[in-house]
Every structure is written in structure tokens, then in C-alpha cells.
Coordinates of C-alpha atoms in Angstrom, one line a residue:
X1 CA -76.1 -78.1 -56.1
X2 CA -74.9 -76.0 -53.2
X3 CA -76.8 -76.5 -49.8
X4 CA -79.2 -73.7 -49.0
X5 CA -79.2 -71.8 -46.2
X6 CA -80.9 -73.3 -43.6
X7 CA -84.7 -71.9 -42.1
X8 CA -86.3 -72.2 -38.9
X9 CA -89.8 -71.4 -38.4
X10 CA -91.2 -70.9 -34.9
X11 CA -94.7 -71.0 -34.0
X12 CA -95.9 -69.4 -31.0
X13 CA -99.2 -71.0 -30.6
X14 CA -102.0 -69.0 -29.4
X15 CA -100.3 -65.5 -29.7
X16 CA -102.3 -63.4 -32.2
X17 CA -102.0 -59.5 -32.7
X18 CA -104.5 -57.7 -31.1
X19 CA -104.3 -53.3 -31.2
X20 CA -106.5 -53.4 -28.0
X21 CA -104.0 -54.0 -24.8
X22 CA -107.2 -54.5 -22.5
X23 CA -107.2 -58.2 -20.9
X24 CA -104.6 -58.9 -23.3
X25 CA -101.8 -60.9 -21.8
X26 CA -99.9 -60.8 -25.1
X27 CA -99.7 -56.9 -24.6
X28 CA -99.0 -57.0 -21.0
X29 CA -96.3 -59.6 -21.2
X30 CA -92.6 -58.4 -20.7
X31 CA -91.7 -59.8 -24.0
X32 CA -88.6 -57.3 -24.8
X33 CA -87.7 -60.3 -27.7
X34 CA -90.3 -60.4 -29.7
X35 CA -91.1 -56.6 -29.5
X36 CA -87.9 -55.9 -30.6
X37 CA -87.7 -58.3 -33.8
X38 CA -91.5 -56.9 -34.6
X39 CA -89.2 -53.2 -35.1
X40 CA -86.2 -54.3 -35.8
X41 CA -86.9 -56.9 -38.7
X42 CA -89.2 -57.1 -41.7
X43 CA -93.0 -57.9 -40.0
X44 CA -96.6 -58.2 -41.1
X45 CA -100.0 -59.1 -40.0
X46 CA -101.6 -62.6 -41.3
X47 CA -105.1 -64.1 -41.5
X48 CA -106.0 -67.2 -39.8
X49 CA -109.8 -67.2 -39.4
X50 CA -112.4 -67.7 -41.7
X51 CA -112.2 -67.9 -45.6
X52 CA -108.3 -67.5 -45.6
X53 CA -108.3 -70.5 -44.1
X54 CA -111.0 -72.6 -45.5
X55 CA -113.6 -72.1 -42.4
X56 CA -116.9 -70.4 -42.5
X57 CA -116.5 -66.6 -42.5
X58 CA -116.1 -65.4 -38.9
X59 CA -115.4 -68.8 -37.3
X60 CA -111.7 -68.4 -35.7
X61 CA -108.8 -70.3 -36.7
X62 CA -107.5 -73.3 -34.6
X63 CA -104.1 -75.3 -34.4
X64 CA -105.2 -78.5 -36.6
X65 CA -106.6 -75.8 -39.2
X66 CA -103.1 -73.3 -38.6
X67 CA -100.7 -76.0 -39.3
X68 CA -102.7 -77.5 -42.3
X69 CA -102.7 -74.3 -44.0
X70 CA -99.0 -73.7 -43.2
X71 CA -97.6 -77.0 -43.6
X72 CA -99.9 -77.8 -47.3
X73 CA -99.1 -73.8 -48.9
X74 CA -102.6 -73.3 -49.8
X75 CA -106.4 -73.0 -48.6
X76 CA -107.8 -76.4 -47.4
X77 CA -111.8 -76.6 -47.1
X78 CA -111.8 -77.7 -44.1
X79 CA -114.3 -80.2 -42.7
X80 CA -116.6 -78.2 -40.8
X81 CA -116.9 -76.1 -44.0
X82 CA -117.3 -79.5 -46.2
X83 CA -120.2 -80.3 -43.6
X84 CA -121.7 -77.4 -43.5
X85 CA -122.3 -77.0 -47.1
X86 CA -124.1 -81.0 -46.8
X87 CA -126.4 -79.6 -44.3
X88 CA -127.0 -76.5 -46.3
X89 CA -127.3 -78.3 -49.7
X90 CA -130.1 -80.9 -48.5
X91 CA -127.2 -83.7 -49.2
X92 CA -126.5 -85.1 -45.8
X93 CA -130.1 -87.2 -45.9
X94 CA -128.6 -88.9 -48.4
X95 CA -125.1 -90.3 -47.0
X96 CA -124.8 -93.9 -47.1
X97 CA -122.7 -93.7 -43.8
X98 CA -125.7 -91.9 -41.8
X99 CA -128.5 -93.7 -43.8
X100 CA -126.6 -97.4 -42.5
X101 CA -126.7 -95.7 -39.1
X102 CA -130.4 -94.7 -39.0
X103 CA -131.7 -98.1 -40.6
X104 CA -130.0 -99.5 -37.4
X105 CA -131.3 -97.3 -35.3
X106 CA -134.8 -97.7 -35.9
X107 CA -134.8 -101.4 -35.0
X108 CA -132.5 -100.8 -31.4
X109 CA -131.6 -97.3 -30.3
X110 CA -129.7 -94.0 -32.0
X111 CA -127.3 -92.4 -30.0
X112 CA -125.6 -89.2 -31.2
X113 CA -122.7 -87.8 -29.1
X114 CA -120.5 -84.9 -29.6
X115 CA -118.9 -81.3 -28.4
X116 CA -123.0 -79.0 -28.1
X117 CA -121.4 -75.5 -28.9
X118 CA -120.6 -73.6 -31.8
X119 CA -117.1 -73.1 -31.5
X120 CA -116.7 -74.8 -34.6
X121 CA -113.1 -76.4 -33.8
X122 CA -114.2 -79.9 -33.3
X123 CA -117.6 -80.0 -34.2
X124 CA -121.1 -78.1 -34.7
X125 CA -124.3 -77.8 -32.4
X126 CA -126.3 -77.0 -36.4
X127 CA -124.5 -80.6 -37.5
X128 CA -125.8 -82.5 -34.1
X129 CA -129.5 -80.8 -34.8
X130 CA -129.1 -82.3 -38.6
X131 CA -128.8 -85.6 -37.6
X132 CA -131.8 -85.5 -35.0
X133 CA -133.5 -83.9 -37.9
X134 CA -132.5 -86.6 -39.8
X135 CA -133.7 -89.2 -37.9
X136 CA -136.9 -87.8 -37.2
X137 CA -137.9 -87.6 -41.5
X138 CA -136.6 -91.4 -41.5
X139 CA -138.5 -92.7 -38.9
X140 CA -136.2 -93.7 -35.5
X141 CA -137.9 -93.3 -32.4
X142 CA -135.8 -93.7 -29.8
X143 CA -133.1 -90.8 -30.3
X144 CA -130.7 -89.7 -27.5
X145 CA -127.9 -87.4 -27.5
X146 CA -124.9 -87.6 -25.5
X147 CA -124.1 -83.7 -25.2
X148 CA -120.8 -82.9 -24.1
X149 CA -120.4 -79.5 -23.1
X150 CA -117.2 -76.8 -24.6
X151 CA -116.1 -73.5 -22.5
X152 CA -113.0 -73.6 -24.2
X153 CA -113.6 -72.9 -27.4
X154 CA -117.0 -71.0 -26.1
X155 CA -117.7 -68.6 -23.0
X156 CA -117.3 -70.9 -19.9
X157 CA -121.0 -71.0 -19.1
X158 CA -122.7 -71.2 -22.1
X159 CA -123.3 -74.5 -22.2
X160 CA -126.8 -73.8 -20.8
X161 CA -128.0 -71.5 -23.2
X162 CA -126.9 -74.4 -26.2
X163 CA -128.8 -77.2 -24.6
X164 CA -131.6 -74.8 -23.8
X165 CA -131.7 -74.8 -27.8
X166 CA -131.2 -78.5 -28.3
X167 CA -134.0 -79.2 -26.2
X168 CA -135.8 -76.4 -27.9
X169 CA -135.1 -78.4 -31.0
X170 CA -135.7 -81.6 -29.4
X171 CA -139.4 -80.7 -28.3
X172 CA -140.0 -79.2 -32.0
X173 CA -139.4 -82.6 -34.0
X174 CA -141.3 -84.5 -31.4
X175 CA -138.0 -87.2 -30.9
X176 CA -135.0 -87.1 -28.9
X177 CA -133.6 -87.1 -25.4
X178 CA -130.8 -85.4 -23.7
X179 CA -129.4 -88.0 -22.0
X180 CA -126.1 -87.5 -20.5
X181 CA -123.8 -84.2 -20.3
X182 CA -120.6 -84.3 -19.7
X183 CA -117.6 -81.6 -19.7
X184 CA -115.1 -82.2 -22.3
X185 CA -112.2 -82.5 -19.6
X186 CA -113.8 -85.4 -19.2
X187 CA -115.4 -86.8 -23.0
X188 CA -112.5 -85.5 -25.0
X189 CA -109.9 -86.1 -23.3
X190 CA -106.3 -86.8 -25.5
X191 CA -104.1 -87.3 -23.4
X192 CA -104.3 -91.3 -22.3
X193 CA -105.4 -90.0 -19.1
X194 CA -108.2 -92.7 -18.9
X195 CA -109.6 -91.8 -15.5
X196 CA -111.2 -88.9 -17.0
X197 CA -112.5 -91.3 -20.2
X198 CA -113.6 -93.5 -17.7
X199 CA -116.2 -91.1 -15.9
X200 CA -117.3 -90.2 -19.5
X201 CA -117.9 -94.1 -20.0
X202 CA -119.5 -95.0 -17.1
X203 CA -122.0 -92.2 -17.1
X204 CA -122.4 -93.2 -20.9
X205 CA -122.9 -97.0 -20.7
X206 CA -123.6 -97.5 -17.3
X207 CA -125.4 -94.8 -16.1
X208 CA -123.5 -93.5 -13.8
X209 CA -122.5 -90.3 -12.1
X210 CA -125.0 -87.2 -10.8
X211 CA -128.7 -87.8 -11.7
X212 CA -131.0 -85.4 -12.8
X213 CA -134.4 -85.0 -14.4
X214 CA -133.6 -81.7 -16.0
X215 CA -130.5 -81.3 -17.9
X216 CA -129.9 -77.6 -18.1
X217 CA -130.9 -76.7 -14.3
X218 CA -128.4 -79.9 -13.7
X219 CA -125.8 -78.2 -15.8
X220 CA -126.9 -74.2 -13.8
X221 CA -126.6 -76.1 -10.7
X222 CA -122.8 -77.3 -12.0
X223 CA -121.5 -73.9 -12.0
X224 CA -122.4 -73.1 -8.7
X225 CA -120.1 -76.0 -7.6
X226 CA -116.9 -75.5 -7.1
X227 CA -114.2 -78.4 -7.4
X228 CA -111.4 -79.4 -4.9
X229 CA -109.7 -76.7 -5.8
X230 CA -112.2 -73.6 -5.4
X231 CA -112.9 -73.6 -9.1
X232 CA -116.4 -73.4 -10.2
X233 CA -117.6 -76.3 -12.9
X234 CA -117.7 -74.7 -15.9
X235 CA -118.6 -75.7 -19.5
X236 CA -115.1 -77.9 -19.5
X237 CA -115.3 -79.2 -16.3
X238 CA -118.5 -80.6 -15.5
X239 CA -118.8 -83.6 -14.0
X240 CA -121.1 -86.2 -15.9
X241 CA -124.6 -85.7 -15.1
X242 CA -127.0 -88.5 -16.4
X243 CA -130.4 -87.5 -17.0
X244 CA -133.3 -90.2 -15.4
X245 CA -136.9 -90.7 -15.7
X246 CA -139.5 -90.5 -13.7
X247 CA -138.7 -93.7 -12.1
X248 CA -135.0 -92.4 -11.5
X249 CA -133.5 -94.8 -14.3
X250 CA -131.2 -93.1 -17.1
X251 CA -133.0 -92.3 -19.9
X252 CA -130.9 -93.3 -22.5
X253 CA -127.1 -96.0 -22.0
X254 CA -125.6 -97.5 -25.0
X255 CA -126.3 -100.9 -25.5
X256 CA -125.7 -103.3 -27.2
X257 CA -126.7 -103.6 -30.9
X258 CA -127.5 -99.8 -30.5
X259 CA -126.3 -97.4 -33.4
X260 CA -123.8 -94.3 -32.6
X261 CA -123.0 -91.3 -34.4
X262 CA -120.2 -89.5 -33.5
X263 CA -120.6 -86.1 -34.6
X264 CA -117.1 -84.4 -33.8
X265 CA -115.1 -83.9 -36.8
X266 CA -111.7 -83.2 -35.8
X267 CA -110.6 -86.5 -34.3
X268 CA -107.5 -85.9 -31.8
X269 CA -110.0 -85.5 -29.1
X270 CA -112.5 -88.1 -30.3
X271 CA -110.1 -91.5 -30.0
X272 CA -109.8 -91.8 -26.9
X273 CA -113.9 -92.4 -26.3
X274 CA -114.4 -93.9 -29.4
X275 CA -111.8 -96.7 -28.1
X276 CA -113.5 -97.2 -24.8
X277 CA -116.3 -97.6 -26.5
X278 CA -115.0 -100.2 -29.3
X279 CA -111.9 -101.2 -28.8
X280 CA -111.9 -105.6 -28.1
X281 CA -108.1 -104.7 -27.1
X282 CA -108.6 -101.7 -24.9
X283 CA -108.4 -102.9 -20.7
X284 CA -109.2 -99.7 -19.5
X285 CA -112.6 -99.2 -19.0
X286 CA -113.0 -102.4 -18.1
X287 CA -114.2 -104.7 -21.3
X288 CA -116.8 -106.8 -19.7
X289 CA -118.4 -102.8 -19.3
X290 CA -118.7 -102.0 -22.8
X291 CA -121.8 -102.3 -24.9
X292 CA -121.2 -105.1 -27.5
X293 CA -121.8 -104.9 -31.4
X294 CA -122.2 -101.5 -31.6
X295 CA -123.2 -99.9 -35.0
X296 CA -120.6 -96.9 -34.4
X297 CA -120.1 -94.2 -37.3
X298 CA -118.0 -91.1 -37.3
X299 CA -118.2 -87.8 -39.0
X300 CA -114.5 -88.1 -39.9
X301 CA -111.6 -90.8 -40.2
X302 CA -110.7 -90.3 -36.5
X303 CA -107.4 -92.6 -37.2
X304 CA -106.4 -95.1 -40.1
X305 CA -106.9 -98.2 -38.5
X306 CA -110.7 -97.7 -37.3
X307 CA -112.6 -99.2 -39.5
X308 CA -115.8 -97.2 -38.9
X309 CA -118.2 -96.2 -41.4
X310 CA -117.4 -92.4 -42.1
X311 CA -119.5 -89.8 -42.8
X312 CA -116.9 -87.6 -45.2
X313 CA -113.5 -89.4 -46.4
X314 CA -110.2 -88.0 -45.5
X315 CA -109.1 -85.0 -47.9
X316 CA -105.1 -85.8 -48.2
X317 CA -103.6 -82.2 -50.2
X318 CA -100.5 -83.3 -52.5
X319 CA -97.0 -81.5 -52.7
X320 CA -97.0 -80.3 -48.9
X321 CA -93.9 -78.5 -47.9
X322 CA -92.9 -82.3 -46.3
X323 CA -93.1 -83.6 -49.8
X324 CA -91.1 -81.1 -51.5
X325 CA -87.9 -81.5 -48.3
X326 CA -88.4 -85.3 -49.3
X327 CA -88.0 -84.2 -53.5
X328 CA -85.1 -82.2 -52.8
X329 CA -83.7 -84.2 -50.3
X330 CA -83.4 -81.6 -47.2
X331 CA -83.1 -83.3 -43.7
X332 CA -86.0 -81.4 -41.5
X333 CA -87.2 -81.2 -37.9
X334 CA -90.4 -81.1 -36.1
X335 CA -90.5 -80.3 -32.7
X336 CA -93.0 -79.5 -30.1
X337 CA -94.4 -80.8 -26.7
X338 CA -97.1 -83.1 -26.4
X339 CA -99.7 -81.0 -26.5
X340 CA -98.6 -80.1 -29.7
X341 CA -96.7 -82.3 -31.2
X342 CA -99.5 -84.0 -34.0
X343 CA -100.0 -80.5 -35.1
X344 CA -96.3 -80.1 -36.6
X345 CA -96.2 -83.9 -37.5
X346 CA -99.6 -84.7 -38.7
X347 CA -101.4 -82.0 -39.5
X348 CA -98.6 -80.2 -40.9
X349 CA -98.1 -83.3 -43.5
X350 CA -101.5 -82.4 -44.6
X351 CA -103.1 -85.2 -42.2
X352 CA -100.2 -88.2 -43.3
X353 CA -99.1 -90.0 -40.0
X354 CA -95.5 -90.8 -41.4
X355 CA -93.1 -88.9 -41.8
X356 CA -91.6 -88.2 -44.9
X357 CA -88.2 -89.2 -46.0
X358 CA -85.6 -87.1 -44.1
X359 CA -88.1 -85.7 -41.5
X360 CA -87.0 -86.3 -38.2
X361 CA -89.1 -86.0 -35.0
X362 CA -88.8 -85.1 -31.5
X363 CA -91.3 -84.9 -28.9
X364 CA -91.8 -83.0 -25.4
X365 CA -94.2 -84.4 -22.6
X366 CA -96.0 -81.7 -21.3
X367 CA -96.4 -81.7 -18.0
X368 CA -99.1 -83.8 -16.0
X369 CA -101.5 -80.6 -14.7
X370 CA -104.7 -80.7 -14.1
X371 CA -104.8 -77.0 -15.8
X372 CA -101.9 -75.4 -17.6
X373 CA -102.6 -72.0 -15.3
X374 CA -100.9 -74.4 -12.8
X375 CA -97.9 -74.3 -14.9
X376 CA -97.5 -72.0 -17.5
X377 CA -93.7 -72.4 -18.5
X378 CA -95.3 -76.0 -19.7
X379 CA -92.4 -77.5 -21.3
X380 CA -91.1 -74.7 -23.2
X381 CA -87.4 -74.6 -22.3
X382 CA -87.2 -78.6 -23.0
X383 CA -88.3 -78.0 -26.6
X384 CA -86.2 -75.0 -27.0
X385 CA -83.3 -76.9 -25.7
X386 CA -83.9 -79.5 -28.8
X387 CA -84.1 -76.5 -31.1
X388 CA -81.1 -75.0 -30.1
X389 CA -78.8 -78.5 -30.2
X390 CA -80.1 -79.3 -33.5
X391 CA -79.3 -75.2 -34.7
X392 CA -75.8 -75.8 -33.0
X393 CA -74.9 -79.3 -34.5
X394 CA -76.1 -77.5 -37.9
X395 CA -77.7 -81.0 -39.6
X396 CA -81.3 -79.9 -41.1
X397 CA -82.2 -77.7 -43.7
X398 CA -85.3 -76.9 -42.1
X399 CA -86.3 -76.8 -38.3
X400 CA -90.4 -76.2 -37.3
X401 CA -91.1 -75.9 -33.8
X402 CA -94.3 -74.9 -31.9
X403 CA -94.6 -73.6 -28.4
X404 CA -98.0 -74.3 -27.2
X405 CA -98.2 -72.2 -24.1
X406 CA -99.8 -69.0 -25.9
X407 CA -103.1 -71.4 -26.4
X408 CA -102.8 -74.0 -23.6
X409 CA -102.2 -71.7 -21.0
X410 CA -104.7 -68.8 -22.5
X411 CA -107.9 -71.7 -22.4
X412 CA -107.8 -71.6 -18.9
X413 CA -108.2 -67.9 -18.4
X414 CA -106.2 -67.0 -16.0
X415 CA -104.3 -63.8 -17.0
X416 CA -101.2 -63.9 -14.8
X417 CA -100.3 -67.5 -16.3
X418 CA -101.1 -66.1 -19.4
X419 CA -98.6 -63.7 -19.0
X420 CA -96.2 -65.8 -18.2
X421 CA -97.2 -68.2 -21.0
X422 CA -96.0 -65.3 -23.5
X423 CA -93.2 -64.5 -21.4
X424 CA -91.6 -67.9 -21.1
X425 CA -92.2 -68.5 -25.2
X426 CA -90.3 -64.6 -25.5
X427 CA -87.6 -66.2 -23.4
X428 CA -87.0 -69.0 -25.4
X429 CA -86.9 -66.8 -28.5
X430 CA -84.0 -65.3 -27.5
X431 CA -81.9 -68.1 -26.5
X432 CA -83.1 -69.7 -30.3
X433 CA -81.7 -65.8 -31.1
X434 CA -78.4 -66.3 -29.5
X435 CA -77.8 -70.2 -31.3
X436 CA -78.5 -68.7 -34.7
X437 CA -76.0 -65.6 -34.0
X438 CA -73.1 -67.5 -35.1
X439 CA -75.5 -69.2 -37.7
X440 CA -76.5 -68.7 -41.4
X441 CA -80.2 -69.5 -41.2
X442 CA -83.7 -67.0 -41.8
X443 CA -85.6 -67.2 -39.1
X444 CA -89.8 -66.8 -39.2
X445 CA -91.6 -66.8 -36.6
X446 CA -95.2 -66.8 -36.1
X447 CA -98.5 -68.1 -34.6
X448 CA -101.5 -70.7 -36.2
X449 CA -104.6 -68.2 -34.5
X450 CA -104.7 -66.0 -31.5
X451 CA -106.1 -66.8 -28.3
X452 CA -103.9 -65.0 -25.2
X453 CA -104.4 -61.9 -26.8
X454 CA -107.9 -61.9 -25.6
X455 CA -108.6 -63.1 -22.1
X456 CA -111.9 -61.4 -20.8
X457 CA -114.9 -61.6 -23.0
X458 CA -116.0 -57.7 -23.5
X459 CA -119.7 -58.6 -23.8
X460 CA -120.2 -60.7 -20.9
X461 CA -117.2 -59.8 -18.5
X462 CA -116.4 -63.5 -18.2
X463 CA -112.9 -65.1 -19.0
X464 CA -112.5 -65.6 -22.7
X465 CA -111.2 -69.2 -23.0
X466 CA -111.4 -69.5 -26.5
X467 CA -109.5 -68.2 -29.7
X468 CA -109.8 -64.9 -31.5
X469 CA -110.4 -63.6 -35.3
X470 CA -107.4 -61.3 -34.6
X471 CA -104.8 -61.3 -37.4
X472 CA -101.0 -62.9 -36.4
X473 CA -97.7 -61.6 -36.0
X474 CA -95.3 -63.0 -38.9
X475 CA -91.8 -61.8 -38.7
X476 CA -88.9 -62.7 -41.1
X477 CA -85.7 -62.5 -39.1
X478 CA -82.5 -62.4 -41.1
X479 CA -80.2 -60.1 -43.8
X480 CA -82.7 -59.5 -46.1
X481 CA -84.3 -56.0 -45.5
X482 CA -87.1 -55.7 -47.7
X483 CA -90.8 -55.4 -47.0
X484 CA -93.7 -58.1 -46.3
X485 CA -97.1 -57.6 -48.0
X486 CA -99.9 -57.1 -46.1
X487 CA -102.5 -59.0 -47.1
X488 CA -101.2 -62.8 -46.1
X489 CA -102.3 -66.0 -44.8
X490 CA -101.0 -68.6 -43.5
X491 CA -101.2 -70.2 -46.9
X492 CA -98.2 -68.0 -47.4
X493 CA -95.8 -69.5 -44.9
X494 CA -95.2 -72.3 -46.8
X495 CA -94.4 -70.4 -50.6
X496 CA -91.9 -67.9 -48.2
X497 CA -89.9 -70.9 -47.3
X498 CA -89.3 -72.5 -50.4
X499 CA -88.5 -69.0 -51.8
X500 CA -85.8 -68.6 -49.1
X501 CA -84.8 -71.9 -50.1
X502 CA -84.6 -71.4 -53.8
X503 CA -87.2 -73.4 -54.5
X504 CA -90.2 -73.2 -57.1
X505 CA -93.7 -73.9 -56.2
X506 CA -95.7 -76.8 -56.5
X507 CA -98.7 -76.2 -58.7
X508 CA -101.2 -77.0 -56.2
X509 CA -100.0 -74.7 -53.9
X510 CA -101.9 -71.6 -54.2
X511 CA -100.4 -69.1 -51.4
X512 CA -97.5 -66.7 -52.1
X513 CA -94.0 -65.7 -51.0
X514 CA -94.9 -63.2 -48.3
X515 CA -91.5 -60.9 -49.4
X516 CA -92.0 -58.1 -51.9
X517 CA -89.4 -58.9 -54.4
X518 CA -90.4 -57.1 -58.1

């Protein structure tokens, strides 16, 4: 069988296709690359929020949910959804996972820590309130949440206005505490910078950090600070605030023996906490810190090894685009930066850690910022310079590359480095343009959800940090000439690449070639 001709598809993270060009740094980027491909080649819009993508309707897409759908061809009911439905359906009372964690609970302490928003991309302020709930119709008393606030996948200050409703909640049912919060930079942090997991752990376990009786005027009071470098403390950025008594002690550290739910879901941003808190093997935070015999419990297999009890088992989709390169024996590439990089590995191998035979990887570090406004360009022109050497040396079948600036750059924002975000990714289009010139390959390029596109909340006048609902560019780049349909996913991605490669489908896979063809 003759080799086919090669495909790369390029995902520009973040960059979705919004008509208004109001606070909209993809519209007021100088991108003359990728405005000129959207004319010049065969382009559609494609769906990435919602039902298209296995989310509740109106929830926005993100980039574990993007490169799922890409990477698996089909619709994958995606955890949030799959909780949802539990606490919708009366069923979640009855998990053996939660039930173990509530029996403990009752005889020592409950703690239940996770992202308080609805944002939806790691976890669910309605899935936090079920398990207080919960624990209130089976009898544990001393209840405590660890709330750690979003304003990255929310508005940047309202935080106040969701703990103002847990404690609503809290005062309702008669049980529970707020007992720390804490700003994500901080709590979910994934990038093995453990000074920021060890704030979150000492205001956690030990109790330490700003004290305050009231926990929503404590997290007001935060964003009338500013930090070291004139930023207010927003949602994100708060520092950890541990909430005390009447005698000034914190109401609520883990301890030992004490039970733990961790309600996050999505669990690249829930290791690194959950290993402070567990791990035997782990010197930073200090061992001789952490609380001992803990009764931990996730929402989600955070990682293979852990061998918490879990709340919902890991869905695994078969016949992924990875398994069908492995069948047919095409040598592939994944690229990205750091940032990035588990979403074109992982999550595009419909959650499998290894790579698949004749996958090749190469990773990026992204640049050690505090905030990627600081710098934008990230590490775009290093992963662009892997993508071009492996188009010039002419070895894979496929190549898959993501450029994260789009998203990293538009949660912090800022519009100028948004811009140049968008601008940097448009230059690296065209020098991926000039290596295929002398090339034989179809080129698609793309985006997982929006989020640049959108950088000043319309409602509130505040900057929009999070992603959007807006529909994504999708752009097929080579000598065919024929038209897209119009009604795509990012299911479809998947089916349009075997179909350039002269491939059939998998049965499971349920999207569809994005070209017109009859």
C-alpha cells in the first residue's frame, strides 16, 4: 500500500470565532495568515460548547474536553455531565465511594475541597452543595469546606457572590463551615511549582495564612489588595485566608484520621494538592506537616497510580485516531508546550498515558511567568521550530500541534498580550506555511473553544478571563477545493483525517468527514 499523503493539524488554543470585534483580541490582532487562509481555502465554523461536546447545554468548551472530542471522533459524556445527572437522578446518596467517606466522617471530621464557581471546567459549586447535602441526611456533624476560589474560568470577582451562596446553603442544612479560601494560583496549581502548593497546604493543615471570622468580607477585602506588582487579588489570586473562631483558632485543619472529598473532577490541576496531602514520598511540603491516615476520596481517577476511592471510574473511548495510526502503522507527532502538552498526549488518546505504537512526543517548557500577560509569545516559536524540522525531514504521517497562547494568555485579561498572543500563533502559521510549500501534506488548522475572542465581560464591564460558547474557525488548507459543511463539531476533526488519509471509520466513532464529497 502506497504511503498517504501526510496531515498536520494545528490547534490554536483559545482562538474561537466571534462576529463582534468589540474587546476581541482575535479581531484586533494583525493576523494577515490566518485571515488569508480563512478566504483563500475551504473554511467553516465548529461547535465546541455544550451538547456537541458532551457538556451540559450552555457550559463552554475547555482544552481537556476539545482534545477528547478531537482526538476520540465522537461525543464523549463528559464527567461533569456524568455528575450532574447523579445529583439530578437522587443516585449520588448511594455511591459506595462517598458513603465510605461519610461513615468516616461521622466518627472524626469531613472535609470537602474543591474549585466554588460554576465554570464547570474542573468542577461544580451544585456538586460541592450535594455532598454537604449529603452529609447532612447521613448524619456527620462536623462538615468543613475548603473553597478555593476560580476567576478564570468565572468573572474575576465573583468568588464572593458563590460563597455568599454556599454559606447561604450552609446556614439552610444546619452543618458545615467555610473554613479556608484559597485562590486557585495557589490550590491548583500544575506546574510543580510547590511554593504555591505549599501556601495552599499550610493554610489547609496548619492553619496558616490571613485570619478571618468572615469569609466573604475576607475574600471583598482581597480585592482591594493589590499584589507586589499593582494587581488587585482577584478570584485566582487570593492569598489563603483561614477562617477562625471566636477564640481566633481555625475552624476547621485536616487531621489526622479525618475524611476528604475532593470534589474537582478534571484532575491535571488536582495532583499536585492531593500529593501534598498523601503522598509518604513527597519532601515538599514538609512530611512531618502532613495529616496522617487520611480517608481521601476523589471525584475522578486524578492519575493511575492513586489508589484513592473514586467517586465515578475512568470512561477509556476505544478506536481513538491514536489507535487507528497504531492499526495502520503511520508514525505520528504530538507537540505542544508545557502548558499544553497532556492535552495532545493524554487527553487526545482518549485519557491513555502511553503513547501508542508509532506516536512520538515532544515537549516545550513554557516559560516560568508569574502571568502569561508577562509573556505572551510563551513558547510558540520553539514548538513551531519542532513542527517545521519534523515537516522538513518528512518522517510522520501525521503531525498535531497545539499553541496554547490564545487561552493562556487570554485568562489573564490583558488585551494587548492578547493580541500579541494571536499574533505570535499567526506568525508561526506562516513559517509552518512556508515548510509545507515544497510539501505534499493537507493542512487543518483549528482551535479546542474560544477564549481571546472575548476579553471584557459585556454585562459587568470587567475582564473576561474565561472561555466563550462562540463557534471555532476550522480551515482545511491544501489542493482540494470543495466546500465544508456547516454544521460540525469537533467530533468531526477526527473522521476528516482519516478521510484525507484514505481511511474508513471505526464504528464507534460517530462524527463525520467535515468535506462535502457526494
Amino acid at each position: 500500500m502506497s504511503r498517504p499523503k501526510p496531515v498536520v493539524l494545528t490547534i490554536m488554543d483559545g482562538v474561537g470565532h466571534n462576529p463582534d470585534p468589540k474587546n476581541n483580541a482575535v479581531a484586533m490582532a494583525h493576523k494577515p495568515n490566518l485571515d488569508r487562509y480563512w478566504k483563500t481555502f475551504p473554511s467553516t465554523d465548529i461547535r465546541t460548547d455544550g451538547h456537541f461536546v458532551g457538556l451540559p447545554d450552555g457550559q463552554f468548551g475547555n482544552s481537556e474536553v476539545g482534545h477528547l472530542n478531537i482526538g476520540s471522533g465522537r461525543v464523549i459524556k463528559m464527567d461533569i455531565t456524568r455528575i450532574d445527572d447523579m445529583v439530578a437522578n437522587g443516585t449520588l446518596k448511594d455511591n459506595p465511594a462517598l458513603q465510605g467517606a461519610m461513615a468516616h466522617g461521622r466518627s472524626h471530621q469531613l472535609h470537602i475541597m474543591g474549585l466554588c464557581s460554576m465554570g464547570g471546567v474542573h468542577a461544580q459549586l451544585t456538586h460541592i452543595l450535594g455532598l454537604v447535602e449529603m452529609a447532612k441526611a447521613q448524619g456527620v456533624e462536623r462538615v468543613f469546606l475548603h473553597c478555593f476560589t476560580d476567576g478564570r474560568d468565572t468573572p474575576p470577582t465573583s468568588g464572593a457572590g458563590y460563597l455568599e451562596q454556599v454559606q447561604k446553603r450552609l446556614d439552610e442544612l444546619g452543618v458545615g463551615k467555610i473554613a479556608t479560601v484559597i485562590g486557585r494560583y495557589y490550590a491548583m496549581d500544575r506546574d510543580k511549582r510547590w511554593e504555591r502548593t505549599e501556601k495552599a497546604f499550610n493554610a489547609i493543615v496548619l492553619g496558616e495564612g490571613r485570619r478571618a471570622g468572615d469569609p466573604v468580607a475576607a475574600l471583598k477585602q482581597s480585592y482591594e489588595t493589590k499584589d507586589s506588582d499593582g494587581k488587585y487579588l482577584t478570584d485566582e489570586f487570593v492569598d489563603p485566608i483561614v477562617i477562625v473562631d471566636e477564640s481566633g483558632e481555625p475552624v476547621g485543619r485536616i487531621r489526622d484520621e479525618d475524611a476528604v472529598i475532593f470534589a474537582n473532577f478534571r484532575a491535571d490541576r488536582a495532583r499536585q494538592i492531593t500529593l501534598a496531602l498523601t503522598s509518604p514520598d513527597l519532601e515538599r511540603p514538609s512530611r512531618e506537616k502532613a495529616p496522617k491516615n487520611l480517608h481521601y476520596v476523589t471525584m475522578t481517577e486524578y492519575d493511575k497510580s492513586y489508589t484513592f476511592p473514586v467517586v465515578i471510574s475512568k470512561f477509556l473511548p476505544e478506536h481513538v485516531l491514536g489507535q487507528v495510526c497504531e492499526a495502520e502503522g503511520w508514525r505520528n507527532l504530538r507537540t505542544a508546550e508545557t502548558e499544553k502538552y497532556p492535552h495532545v498526549t493524554y487527553f487526545f488518546n482518549g485519557g491513555i498515558e502511553k503513547a501508542f505504537r508509532g506516536e512520538e512526543r515532544e515537549m516545550v517548557a513554557s516559560p516560568k511567568v508569574a502571568t502569561y500577560d508577562l509573556q505572551p509569545e510563551m513558547s510558540a516559536a520553539g514548538v513551531c521550530d519542532v513542527v517545521v524540522k519534523a515537516i522538513e525531514k518528512g518522517d510522520f504521517d501525521l503531525i498535531i500541534v497545539n499553541f496554547a497562547n490564545g487561552d493562556m494568555v487570554g485568562h489573564t485579561g490583558v488585551i494587548p498580550a492578547a493580541v500579541k498572543a494571536v499574533e505570535t500563533v499567526d506568525a508561526c502559521l506562516g513559517r509552518i506555511e512556508e515548510a509545507l510549500k515544497p510539501k505534499d501534506f493537507s493542512w487543518l488548522i483549528t482551535a479546542d473553544h474560544g477564549n481571546a475572542d472575548l476579553m471584557v465581560d459585556p454585562n459587568t464591564g470587567e475582564p473576561h478571563t474565561y472561555h466563550t460558547t462562540f463557534p471555532v474557525p476550522f480551515i482545511l488548507a491544501s489542493n482540494w477545493a470543495g466546500q465544508l459543511r456547516t454544521d460540525g463539531s469537533l467530533r468531526d476533526i477526527a473522521p476528516t483525517i482519516l478521510g484525507l488519509l484514505g481511511v474508513d471509520l471505526p464504528a464507534e466513532m460517530s462524527g463525520r468527514d467535515l468535506r462535502i464529497l457526494e
